[in-house]
XYZ file of C-alpha atoms in Angstrom:
766
model
C -37.741 -41.309 31.218
C -38.330 -42.098 27.581
C -39.596 -45.641 26.629
C -36.218 -46.673 25.250
C -37.611 -50.061 23.967
C -40.155 -48.354 21.772
C -39.383 -48.474 18.055
C -37.229 -45.522 17.165
C -38.844 -42.874 15.055
C -37.392 -42.138 11.657
C -38.864 -38.572 11.775
C -36.128 -36.118 10.508
C -34.061 -38.944 9.157
C -33.916 -37.457 5.731
C -32.297 -34.165 4.873
C -35.418 -32.728 3.207
C -37.312 -33.088 6.563
C -35.128 -30.612 8.314
C -37.171 -27.511 7.257
C -40.242 -28.965 8.923
C -38.631 -29.752 12.315
C -39.830 -27.568 15.268
C -37.911 -24.663 16.616
C -38.354 -22.023 19.255
C -38.102 -19.037 16.893
C -34.982 -17.928 18.725
C -32.832 -18.062 15.604
C -33.655 -16.357 12.344
C -34.672 -18.223 9.095
C -31.352 -17.743 7.466
C -29.469 -19.316 10.379
C -31.890 -22.269 10.476
C -31.783 -22.791 6.710
C -27.987 -22.670 6.905
C -27.952 -25.437 9.559
C -30.241 -27.619 7.481
C -27.807 -27.284 4.602
C -25.032 -28.541 6.888
C -27.252 -31.370 8.112
C -27.891 -32.389 4.437
C -24.140 -32.403 3.876
C -23.542 -34.543 6.911
C -26.057 -37.227 5.847
C -24.693 -37.322 2.349
C -21.219 -37.800 3.755
C -22.558 -40.541 5.984
C -24.189 -42.477 3.202
C -21.269 -42.087 0.784
C -18.775 -43.575 3.392
C -16.697 -40.440 3.080
C -14.054 -41.434 5.601
C -12.917 -44.208 3.337
C -12.515 -41.735 0.475
C -10.988 -38.926 2.542
C -8.929 -40.777 5.045
C -8.238 -44.534 5.494
C -10.220 -47.496 3.853
C -9.644 -49.657 6.915
C -8.267 -48.927 10.363
C -5.279 -51.006 11.303
C -5.012 -53.209 14.387
C -2.619 -50.752 15.922
C -4.994 -47.834 15.394
C -7.945 -49.825 16.775
C -5.903 -50.913 19.880
C -4.986 -47.300 20.571
C -8.517 -46.002 20.349
C -9.769 -48.957 22.375
C -7.331 -48.135 25.169
C -8.913 -44.686 25.621
C -12.417 -46.120 25.822
C -11.390 -48.652 28.518
C -10.368 -46.055 31.061
C -12.840 -45.813 33.937
C -12.828 -44.078 37.214
C -12.945 -47.374 39.190
C -9.594 -48.751 37.714
C -6.066 -47.662 38.551
C -4.223 -47.826 35.290
C -4.744 -47.327 31.471
C -2.215 -48.800 29.173
C -2.531 -47.426 25.674
C -2.562 -50.157 22.942
C -3.236 -53.145 25.090
C -5.815 -55.664 23.969
C -9.073 -56.465 25.639
C -12.393 -57.985 24.742
C -15.432 -55.832 24.561
C -19.080 -56.628 24.569
C -21.003 -56.085 21.302
C -24.541 -54.887 20.545
C -27.059 -56.926 18.661
C -29.270 -55.426 15.948
C -31.784 -54.405 18.641
C -29.171 -52.490 20.568
C -28.786 -55.053 23.437
C -25.367 -56.022 24.708
C -24.434 -59.718 23.905
C -21.518 -59.736 26.338
C -20.629 -57.753 29.460
C -18.260 -54.890 28.678
C -15.342 -54.750 31.191
C -14.805 -51.776 33.321
C -12.931 -48.862 31.785
C -9.646 -48.003 33.535
C -8.462 -44.561 34.517
C -5.032 -43.350 33.445
C -2.363 -43.585 36.040
C -2.005 -39.826 36.360
C -5.620 -39.163 37.136
C -5.862 -39.540 40.909
C -8.332 -36.657 40.950
C -10.497 -34.704 38.538
C -9.122 -32.038 36.371
C -10.490 -28.570 36.148
C -11.570 -27.401 32.739
C -11.021 -23.641 32.533
C -11.803 -21.098 29.895
C -8.801 -21.052 27.628
C -7.767 -17.494 28.570
C -8.047 -18.354 32.259
C -5.260 -20.839 32.037
C -1.833 -19.951 33.435
C 1.100 -19.667 31.002
C 2.389 -23.042 32.213
C -0.963 -24.791 31.834
C -1.401 -23.392 28.258
C 2.153 -24.410 27.434
C 1.432 -28.000 28.674
C -1.826 -27.998 26.564
C 0.117 -26.838 23.523
C 2.817 -29.431 24.120
C 0.314 -32.259 24.386
C -1.682 -31.224 21.250
C 1.449 -30.992 19.290
C 2.542 -34.360 20.572
C -0.735 -35.928 19.330
C -0.225 -34.179 15.883
C 3.378 -35.446 15.581
C 2.924 -39.088 16.877
C 2.119 -41.636 14.160
C 0.360 -44.983 14.265
C 0.595 -46.869 10.933
C 1.060 -43.768 8.802
C -1.723 -41.660 10.514
C -1.160 -39.175 13.283
C -2.850 -39.737 16.586
C -4.625 -36.369 16.148
C -6.038 -37.490 12.863
C -7.254 -40.718 14.259
C -9.450 -38.732 16.651
C -10.697 -36.697 13.747
C -11.606 -39.911 11.912
C -13.793 -40.912 14.873
C -15.905 -37.729 14.119
C -16.655 -38.691 10.547
C -20.288 -39.260 9.818
C -19.976 -42.831 8.615
C -17.938 -43.586 11.710
C -20.223 -41.748 14.103
C -23.710 -41.615 12.495
C -25.286 -40.553 15.827
C -22.882 -37.724 16.628
C -25.112 -35.055 15.242
C -28.715 -34.161 14.512
C -30.439 -35.874 17.395
C -30.542 -36.399 21.284
C -27.236 -38.313 21.107
C -25.427 -35.153 20.071
C -24.523 -34.077 23.659
C -23.734 -37.448 25.163
C -21.718 -38.570 22.170
C -19.511 -35.440 22.261
C -19.082 -35.781 25.999
C -17.510 -39.105 25.477
C -15.496 -38.047 22.501
C -14.022 -35.195 24.538
C -13.277 -37.402 27.531
C -11.283 -39.774 25.300
C -9.459 -36.883 23.669
C -8.598 -35.435 27.027
C -7.178 -38.742 28.056
C -4.997 -38.695 24.950
C -3.687 -35.326 25.911
C -3.013 -36.601 29.437
C -0.987 -39.559 27.961
C 1.243 -36.794 26.418
C 1.437 -34.399 29.415
C 0.063 -35.890 32.752
C -2.395 -33.698 34.470
C -3.307 -31.523 31.437
C -6.899 -30.595 30.967
C -8.976 -29.643 27.994
C -10.043 -25.944 28.176
C -13.202 -24.457 26.785
C -13.676 -21.418 24.564
C -16.390 -19.191 25.931
C -17.289 -17.292 22.687
C -19.687 -15.067 24.483
C -16.668 -13.226 25.791
C -15.849 -12.217 22.171
C -19.433 -11.607 21.026
C -20.201 -7.930 21.650
C -16.725 -6.672 20.818
C -16.588 -4.090 17.970
C -14.991 -6.905 15.819
C -14.779 -10.314 17.518
C -12.050 -11.214 15.037
C -9.854 -8.713 16.794
C -10.071 -10.715 20.066
C -6.708 -11.499 21.656
C -7.880 -15.178 21.306
C -6.633 -15.035 17.760
C -3.269 -13.501 18.569
C 0.164 -15.111 18.190
C 0.302 -15.494 22.045
C -2.844 -17.696 22.215
C -4.566 -19.612 19.309
C -2.691 -18.036 16.413
C -4.064 -15.948 13.597
C -7.553 -16.427 12.363
C -7.151 -14.829 8.974
C -6.274 -17.551 6.532
C -3.583 -20.174 6.863
C -2.537 -20.477 10.494
C 1.037 -19.221 10.409
C 1.335 -18.029 14.027
C 0.808 -19.310 17.433
C 1.280 -22.984 18.812
C -0.418 -24.687 15.837
C 1.222 -22.889 13.002
C 1.714 -24.772 9.760
C -0.240 -27.845 10.897
C -0.944 -30.191 7.997
C -4.469 -31.596 7.855
C -5.468 -35.166 6.934
C -7.813 -33.944 4.025
C -8.175 -31.001 1.725
C -10.531 -28.333 3.124
C -14.041 -28.941 1.685
C -15.826 -26.324 -0.273
C -12.556 -24.510 -1.067
C -12.096 -23.138 -4.625
C -8.358 -23.907 -4.230
C -6.660 -26.927 -2.570
C -5.952 -26.304 1.095
C -4.373 -28.999 3.194
C -2.973 -26.951 6.017
C -4.800 -25.582 9.067
C -6.886 -22.634 7.931
C -9.395 -20.203 9.469
C -11.509 -17.280 8.446
C -12.651 -15.897 11.730
C -15.526 -13.495 11.214
C -14.775 -13.458 7.477
C -18.462 -13.071 6.612
C -20.553 -10.235 8.133
C -23.646 -12.547 8.365
C -22.061 -14.843 10.915
C -21.945 -14.429 14.668
C -20.835 -16.137 17.777
C -22.839 -17.281 20.708
C -24.350 -14.504 22.889
C -25.287 -14.352 26.571
C -28.894 -14.519 25.497
C -28.137 -17.861 23.816
C -26.524 -19.183 26.983
C -29.579 -18.111 29.007
C -31.888 -19.842 26.528
C -29.877 -23.118 26.829
C -29.577 -23.136 30.583
C -33.294 -22.316 31.276
C -34.866 -25.143 29.202
C -37.190 -27.426 31.160
C -36.237 -30.851 29.799
C -33.332 -32.431 28.088
C -35.419 -33.061 25.088
C -35.636 -29.247 24.592
C -32.010 -29.358 23.575
C -32.405 -32.116 20.990
C -32.689 -31.600 17.328
C -35.993 -33.333 16.468
C -37.794 -31.586 19.527
C -36.256 -28.200 18.812
C -33.436 -27.634 16.408
C -32.400 -24.462 18.124
C -29.579 -25.730 20.368
C -27.696 -27.752 17.815
C -28.155 -24.799 15.398
C -26.692 -22.491 17.977
C -23.686 -24.765 18.298
C -23.168 -24.376 14.634
C -22.870 -20.522 14.864
C -19.287 -20.618 16.140
C -18.350 -23.389 13.792
C -19.313 -21.228 10.833
C -17.859 -18.003 12.384
C -14.402 -19.606 12.786
C -14.600 -20.826 9.183
C -11.992 -22.823 7.394
C -11.935 -26.463 8.544
C -14.356 -25.580 11.370
C -17.024 -24.633 8.663
C -17.638 -28.282 7.575
C -18.634 -30.458 10.583
C -16.894 -33.715 9.649
C -13.425 -32.176 9.308
C -13.802 -29.595 11.995
C -11.602 -31.549 14.562
C -8.511 -30.667 12.381
C -8.636 -27.269 14.281
C -7.876 -27.403 17.928
C -10.729 -24.767 18.304
C -13.084 -27.486 17.749
C -12.310 -29.298 21.020
C -12.492 -25.964 22.916
C -15.751 -24.964 21.286
C -17.342 -28.362 22.116
C -16.003 -28.328 25.653
C -18.044 -25.011 25.972
C -21.125 -26.857 24.598
C -20.508 -29.593 27.223
C -20.100 -26.821 29.812
C -23.440 -25.277 28.932
C -25.088 -28.680 29.021
C -23.654 -29.338 32.413
C -24.905 -25.959 33.735
C -28.415 -27.031 32.509
C -28.043 -30.441 34.249
C -27.017 -28.812 37.548
C -29.641 -26.092 37.440
C -32.635 -27.928 35.958
C -32.249 -31.647 36.810
C -31.868 -33.809 39.755
C -28.957 -36.238 39.915
C -31.208 -39.186 38.899
C -32.971 -37.332 36.230
C -29.712 -36.397 34.590
C -29.041 -39.920 33.821
C -32.529 -40.993 32.588
C -34.180 -37.956 31.140
C -34.031 -38.316 27.341
C -35.904 -37.389 24.125
C -39.054 -39.133 22.654
C -38.363 -37.808 19.126
C -35.070 -39.336 18.373
C -34.769 -38.538 14.612
C -33.468 -42.013 13.781
C -32.420 -45.302 15.446
C -28.855 -44.123 15.915
C -30.095 -41.681 18.538
C -32.176 -44.098 20.566
C -31.499 -44.347 24.316
C -30.169 -47.874 24.116
C -28.462 -47.659 20.690
C -24.760 -48.130 20.400
C -22.795 -44.772 20.663
C -20.924 -45.639 17.450
C -18.031 -46.156 17.111
C -17.641 -46.563 20.820
C -18.571 -49.684 22.683
C -21.047 -47.734 24.681
C -24.745 -46.908 24.563
C -26.091 -43.426 24.132
C -27.460 -43.609 27.671
C -23.946 -43.959 29.023
C -23.121 -40.499 27.908
C -25.699 -39.184 30.395
C -23.826 -40.692 33.374
C -22.892 -38.526 36.259
C -19.466 -40.297 36.246
C -17.946 -37.798 33.852
C -18.230 -34.881 36.345
C -18.013 -36.996 39.360
C -14.704 -38.579 38.485
C -13.150 -37.099 35.344
C -13.484 -33.322 35.222
C -15.420 -30.342 36.374
C -15.781 -26.874 34.896
C -14.553 -23.552 36.355
C -16.958 -20.967 34.948
C -15.933 -17.462 34.202
C -16.574 -15.122 37.216
C -17.849 -11.847 35.799
C -16.955 -8.471 37.340
C -19.382 -6.509 39.566
C -19.552 -3.098 41.171
C -18.122 -4.550 44.324
C -15.315 -6.439 42.441
C -14.683 -4.725 39.184
C -11.877 -7.141 38.168
C -11.647 -10.222 35.860
C -9.592 -13.375 36.579
C -7.378 -13.302 33.419
C -4.937 -10.813 31.893
C -6.743 -11.416 28.609
C -10.141 -10.119 30.008
C -11.347 -6.673 30.870
C -14.292 -5.515 32.821
C -16.952 -3.866 30.692
C -18.525 -1.630 33.483
C -21.489 -0.723 31.256
C -22.682 -4.365 31.280
C -20.780 -5.503 34.382
C -19.389 -8.396 32.318
C -15.914 -9.611 31.560
C -14.985 -9.539 27.939
C -11.978 -10.577 25.961
C -9.393 -7.999 25.368
C -8.473 -6.817 21.845
C -5.079 -7.309 20.225
C -2.925 -4.432 19.128
C -4.301 -2.731 16.033
C -7.846 -4.047 16.795
C -11.046 -2.025 16.655
C -11.972 -0.583 20.158
C -14.760 1.776 18.993
C -17.068 2.662 21.875
C -14.625 1.411 24.553
C -12.387 4.429 24.971
C -11.108 4.873 28.502
C -11.570 1.054 29.293
C -8.841 -1.564 29.473
C -10.116 -3.331 26.349
C -6.760 -3.243 24.687
C -4.219 -5.911 25.463
C -0.877 -4.174 26.258
C -2.007 -1.105 24.495
C -4.513 1.828 24.801
C -7.659 2.676 22.852
C -6.644 5.718 20.831
C -8.939 7.050 18.087
C -10.872 3.803 18.134
C -7.790 1.663 17.521
C -5.738 -0.257 20.076
C -2.357 1.472 19.880
C 0.914 1.995 21.669
C 1.126 5.709 22.575
C 3.744 7.824 20.698
C 4.644 4.876 18.540
C 3.880 3.885 14.972
C 2.231 0.558 15.077
C 4.149 -1.877 17.327
C 7.309 0.165 17.269
C 9.048 -2.080 14.792
C 12.158 -0.339 13.551
C 12.569 0.037 9.806
C 16.037 -1.200 8.795
C 16.460 -1.087 5.060
C 19.144 -2.866 3.305
C 20.069 -2.819 -0.429
C 20.741 -6.409 -1.532
C 22.723 -7.169 -4.664
C 22.708 -10.114 -7.014
C 18.892 -10.448 -6.675
C 15.762 -10.136 -8.869
C 12.889 -7.903 -7.954
C 9.151 -8.537 -7.781
C 6.198 -6.414 -6.640
C 3.516 -7.099 -3.981
C 0.799 -5.030 -2.270
C -0.111 -4.897 1.437
C -3.750 -4.174 2.086
C -5.665 -3.016 5.254
C -9.305 -2.806 6.118
C -11.666 -2.836 3.224
C -8.882 -3.887 0.921
C -7.405 -0.442 1.018
C -3.660 -0.071 0.597
C -1.550 0.199 3.675
C 0.634 3.298 4.041
C 2.757 2.599 7.141
C 6.488 2.539 6.576
C 6.988 -0.314 9.003
C 4.589 -2.730 7.408
C 6.903 -5.376 5.921
C 7.430 -8.732 4.317
C 10.164 -11.084 5.429
C 11.592 -13.115 2.596
C 13.071 -16.588 3.234
C 14.695 -18.558 0.309
C 15.187 -21.827 2.319
C 18.921 -21.983 1.568
C 20.052 -21.032 5.033
C 20.850 -17.463 3.892
C 19.831 -14.548 6.132
C 16.244 -13.445 5.861
C 15.570 -10.318 3.853
C 12.931 -7.721 4.974
C 11.209 -5.407 2.541
C 9.022 -2.498 3.503
C 6.220 -0.556 1.924
C 7.421 2.278 -0.287
C 7.067 5.545 1.589
C 6.426 7.389 -1.639
C 5.199 5.978 -4.978
C 5.382 7.410 -8.509
C 3.399 6.176 -11.558
C 3.205 3.353 -12.397
C 3.719 2.335 -8.776
C 0.614 1.385 -6.807
C -0.103 2.510 -3.232
C 0.745 -0.093 -0.643
C 3.667 -1.368 -2.877
C 6.513 -3.453 -1.632
C 9.510 -4.469 -3.732
C 10.597 -8.016 -2.818
C 14.252 -8.975 -3.419
C 14.340 -12.680 -4.438
C 17.294 -15.042 -5.247
C 18.392 -14.799 -8.818
C 17.071 -17.986 -10.655
C 20.080 -18.693 -12.809
C 19.573 -21.118 -15.709
C 18.480 -24.480 -14.292
C 18.049 -23.207 -10.753
C 14.886 -23.309 -8.720
C 14.069 -21.584 -5.506
C 11.195 -22.168 -3.059
C 10.677 -18.734 -1.464
C 8.453 -18.197 1.457
C 7.062 -14.975 2.908
C 5.863 -13.665 6.307
C 4.013 -10.454 5.907
C 3.115 -8.255 8.993
C 1.303 -4.992 9.191
C 2.512 -2.168 11.334
C 0.965 -3.677 14.343
C 2.798 -6.960 13.812
C -0.277 -8.824 12.794
C -0.085 -11.572 10.235
C -1.171 -10.680 6.679
C -2.617 -13.534 4.543
C -1.459 -14.057 0.963
C -3.740 -14.180 -2.023
C -2.695 -15.169 -5.575
C -4.267 -14.059 -8.889
C -6.038 -16.763 -10.904
C -5.971 -15.511 -14.447
C -8.672 -18.048 -15.473
C -11.255 -16.806 -13.085
C -9.783 -13.235 -12.994
C -9.966 -13.373 -9.186
C -7.690 -13.425 -6.232
C -7.689 -16.630 -4.305
C -6.215 -17.657 -1.057
C -2.791 -19.233 -1.377
C 0.219 -20.147 0.713
C 2.756 -17.334 1.101
C 5.388 -19.105 -1.006
C 6.453 -19.181 -4.642
C 8.547 -21.391 -6.869
C 11.021 -19.159 -8.677
C 12.582 -20.391 -11.883
C 13.938 -18.871 -15.154
C 11.734 -21.275 -17.070
C 8.015 -21.260 -16.516
C 7.478 -25.032 -16.354
C 6.434 -25.247 -12.769
C 7.237 -21.726 -11.700
C 4.795 -19.318 -10.117
C 3.364 -16.806 -12.526
C 5.239 -13.966 -10.877
C 6.780 -11.050 -12.756
C 10.393 -10.239 -11.845
C 13.370 -8.366 -13.247
C 17.215 -8.124 -12.566
C 17.144 -4.385 -13.206
C 16.638 -2.147 -10.165
C 15.613 0.600 -12.519
C 13.096 -1.487 -14.511
C 11.336 -2.974 -11.502
C 9.107 0.123 -11.455
C 7.499 -1.079 -14.693
C 6.735 -4.666 -13.619
C 3.120 -5.607 -14.146
C 2.634 -2.830 -16.669
C 1.646 -2.797 -20.342
C 3.500 -0.143 -22.378
C 3.030 -1.945 -25.686
C 0.014 0.273 -26.427
C -0.759 3.973 -26.953
C -0.274 6.048 -23.747
C -3.964 6.609 -23.484
C -4.282 2.823 -23.138
C -1.401 2.127 -20.760
C -2.519 -0.303 -18.128
C -1.004 -1.268 -14.746
C -1.868 -4.599 -13.290
C -1.952 -5.679 -9.636
C 0.889 -8.179 -8.697
C 0.426 -11.869 -8.814
C 0.626 -12.109 -5.059
C -0.784 -9.645 -2.534
C -1.112 -9.661 1.247
C -4.366 -8.815 3.143
C -3.667 -7.544 6.648
C -7.295 -7.647 7.748
C -9.700 -10.261 9.063
C -12.227 -10.351 6.229
C -12.181 -12.287 2.839
C -10.507 -10.200 0.047
C -12.853 -8.860 -2.533
C -11.097 -9.142 -5.848
C -12.981 -6.244 -7.296
C -11.566 -3.984 -4.616
C -8.013 -5.029 -5.323
C -8.351 -4.824 -9.113
C -9.825 -1.309 -8.661
C -6.610 -0.085 -7.089
C -4.906 -0.467 -10.449
C -7.972 0.670 -12.473
C -7.995 3.905 -10.565
C -4.365 4.699 -11.174
C -4.087 7.061 -14.116
C -0.912 8.172 -15.909
C 0.162 11.658 -14.954
C -1.149 14.544 -17.131
C 2.178 15.090 -18.864
C 2.304 18.438 -20.751
C 5.844 18.313 -21.654
C 6.560 19.874 -25.062
C 8.146 16.787 -26.600
C 7.622 12.976 -26.529
C 10.007 10.114 -27.507
C 9.359 7.181 -29.642
C 11.324 4.378 -31.159
C 12.830 3.791 -34.644
C 14.636 0.542 -35.712
C 17.785 0.924 -37.660
C 19.273 -2.366 -39.086
C 22.261 -3.004 -41.331
C 21.584 -5.013 -44.576
C 23.898 -7.854 -45.367
C 27.003 -6.793 -47.160
C 26.221 -3.104 -46.694
C 29.091 -0.694 -46.397
C 27.121 2.072 -44.554
C 28.602 2.773 -41.201
C 25.521 3.079 -38.983
C 27.713 3.788 -35.950
C 29.038 6.983 -37.568
C 25.498 8.124 -38.737
C 23.149 10.707 -37.274
C 19.420 10.664 -37.231
C 17.296 13.804 -38.144
C 13.744 14.360 -37.191
C 11.933 17.201 -39.084
C 8.517 18.480 -38.093
C 6.692 18.791 -41.444
C 4.282 21.332 -39.929
C 7.106 23.439 -38.429
C 10.359 23.205 -40.485
C 12.210 25.174 -37.841
C 11.754 22.331 -35.396
C 14.622 20.053 -36.389
C 16.156 17.413 -33.959
C 19.471 15.864 -34.755
C 21.393 13.222 -32.660
C 24.148 10.758 -33.303
C 23.023 7.157 -33.583
C 25.419 6.078 -30.887
C 23.896 8.577 -28.488
C 20.233 7.840 -29.269
C 20.552 4.054 -29.035
C 18.781 1.920 -26.504
C 20.954 0.520 -23.732
C 19.304 -2.942 -24.235
C 18.891 -3.208 -27.993
C 21.462 -1.674 -30.294
C 18.977 -1.713 -33.245
C 16.630 0.655 -31.399
C 16.992 4.342 -31.485
C 14.899 6.938 -29.533
C 13.797 10.046 -31.407
C 11.902 13.181 -30.326
C 8.768 14.861 -31.675
C 6.310 17.399 -30.478
C 3.753 16.160 -27.900
C 0.476 15.354 -29.640
C -1.352 15.892 -26.391
C -0.472 19.667 -26.843
C -0.696 19.865 -30.571
C -4.258 18.538 -30.911
C -4.176 18.252 -34.691
C -1.403 15.703 -34.566
C 2.351 15.808 -35.281
C 3.909 14.564 -38.550
C 7.683 14.159 -38.733
C 10.120 13.030 -41.484
C 13.099 10.892 -40.265
C 16.332 10.602 -42.121
C 19.671 8.803 -41.596
C 22.564 11.101 -42.566
C 26.320 11.097 -42.611
C 27.597 14.637 -42.847
C 25.418 16.389 -45.514
C 24.483 13.205 -47.188
C 21.216 11.334 -46.594
C 21.882 7.573 -46.506
C 19.982 5.435 -48.992
C 18.251 3.439 -46.405
C 15.050 1.519 -47.092
C 12.071 2.554 -44.901
C 9.477 -0.010 -43.997
C 6.334 0.509 -41.790
C 4.900 -1.959 -39.367
C 1.290 -2.566 -40.371
C 0.682 -5.019 -37.449
C 0.886 -8.751 -37.104
C 4.568 -8.587 -38.008
C 3.775 -7.300 -41.495
C 6.136 -4.659 -42.900
C 5.667 -2.746 -46.121
C 7.841 -0.205 -47.980
C 6.844 3.314 -46.978
C 7.928 6.896 -46.765
C 10.061 7.625 -43.611
C 7.161 9.728 -42.240
C 5.473 9.120 -38.909
C 2.175 10.659 -37.643
C 1.469 10.954 -33.861
C -1.844 11.715 -32.393
C -3.382 11.801 -29.015
C -5.954 9.365 -30.236
C -4.803 5.759 -30.553
C -6.967 5.121 -33.658
C -5.411 7.958 -35.570
C -1.803 7.677 -34.400
C 0.531 5.633 -36.786
C 3.164 5.189 -34.029
C 1.166 4.256 -30.970
C 4.020 3.850 -28.472
C 5.534 6.938 -27.179
C 6.204 8.735 -23.845
C 7.099 12.192 -22.593
C 9.139 10.971 -19.644
C 12.614 9.890 -20.679
C 12.657 7.422 -17.621
C 10.188 5.253 -19.548
C 12.140 4.819 -22.775
C 14.027 1.710 -22.202
C 10.772 -0.165 -21.526
C 8.651 1.326 -24.306
C 6.862 -1.407 -26.220
C 7.089 -3.981 -23.444
C 4.250 -5.711 -21.663
C 5.894 -6.933 -18.422
C 3.106 -9.028 -17.020
C 3.398 -12.494 -15.694
C 6.566 -14.715 -15.818
C 9.284 -12.976 -17.855
C 9.028 -15.757 -20.540
C 5.539 -14.472 -21.210
C 6.548 -10.856 -21.608
C 5.699 -9.352 -24.953
C 7.465 -6.649 -27.090
C 5.691 -4.805 -29.796
C 7.972 -3.520 -32.562
C 8.244 0.125 -33.629
C 6.175 1.512 -36.433
C 9.212 2.656 -38.582
C 12.329 0.641 -39.432
C 15.325 1.525 -41.546
C 17.352 -1.123 -43.483
C 20.686 0.480 -44.366
């Protein structure tokens, strides 16, 4: 036993000391440096009183009474009434109690210990009860703060300065979990807190494909949590370190290739230590650093320690840490030693044996008590398969007979490389290294197309692994406009034609009439039915950033999303395209919002390259089309409607094109006429044409003006020179495909109010 009355060492109390603390060499330098960065962040948050900035400046009486009721519960008592008042002993500055703390009472429903199982070992009913209890805590409010968030507040560094980075780490979290489990039992009697054994996922081809992160269990792990029992949970604070404001439950499971989960070797290292001190930070920073691996791997709110209890995964992960500690206690310590074996190097006074376990009215030593597993709970460890019994105790596990170990199954569409012929795939088979349903595309979702009317259209892309466009015809986006109308479903285009990008989906949206505003939400799923996370383009940083799958649609841009849309079914093809330039400079842009149907963080360069790689078709048609403006002067008696337009090739007088003005007019702008000339991509020296307005045999005395740029027009001859080089061509805007004509000159990028039209080179004033 440590001399608890000795003055507590301040070694390691400062963030800069972390690098010098001892470790076993089990983890690599990058992992250790990373954990030191997190420790520095924790200490800074502690010193800055971050809970008062993030959360509440002062807990109310009702909130304090609720939390006190959880702490009072003890195995010797018969009842625990949430919110009742009671006196508690306090600690003086030396850590000694000034009054005797009354016994904690046990909740009325706990007549026996509960069994904490691995999450995937729970029955469907047990899991449903757990989900109901957790959602109950999230929905119930005490003085404007949810009960769930009150438990999160307890974990803040200024509230619990001894919760991390020292020997109080394990006992503090043991008490924290006990109180949280009681809170769950107040919602659903008899429910227990499961643990997440992440070693069952480590060793899979891609742990983020684990069935753990499926709709059926914890919900998706790739971005905003939009599936499963915790979908659309609001959080008490914005997610730290995020470049965009995120205030909903968010994950990024395995989003960085450098991160990993706990391994069986880690477990062996933990459970074979000789003394409790070997698991404490200032003696050996290995264990607490190991604990951080899964925090970082899950990402999102789990990434930053103080806010990690926003994610239910936190409690299951820490229950596993508690499970491993209990294995060590049972295997390496006598019953007495479990309660008195402590660390000599305590990092700071908050971690001393007799120090208050802030914010609880306990001492750190109380967290070593055998009472927890004597009276409150015990763990049911995972039974691994053997040659004699090659089965596992969960439909979500399979037996890896190469290692004789139970592992997590993989969800539909996941990577099963190296496991062909095994039962690794949940409700599917490993076919060509992917979990698939035989003789079925994806999950068998039936493509049922409809053709809505009275809508506007916008584009999006759906991307698969490595940000490559999806091609499956059953990958789809569900559109919900929030007005009670039936949902619309849009599918990936089976075939695309320039300027359409691969992976393209046309989304029908409600028509934003003048003054109307629509909040439209999306639910994108790949062909396996897996959730696809939305990303929105930030034009300031020129990057795609995580965003919620929703837009605000308005005809005016005041607070509307910067999304490009059109009423015209025919014109939708040219959204996010610039045709206000020479054909050699045409540019297609990726849409404002895209959907990533994979488990990694989107790389913006990969997405932007999809458009960069798209080149216009090599059109070798003999002729091209370009625009001429014909406008009537005030008080003119020339009948433009009865006129014709002639285009004469000055290098080949036999090439004469004539059309009535009525026939050549644009459908959208009566002053624009489309005329024909030889294709300068074929005639390399360029093409020069003279244009005339005639009625019968008489040329009309129309004034010709040429657009010299910046809106400046000058009198000129009605002659136009076209060249395949933008620098040499007078008229820069032309196309060989008649299907492009109505949109020539338009840059249809961003909100329609931001679209730009470049005028034709030649105008006639008649």
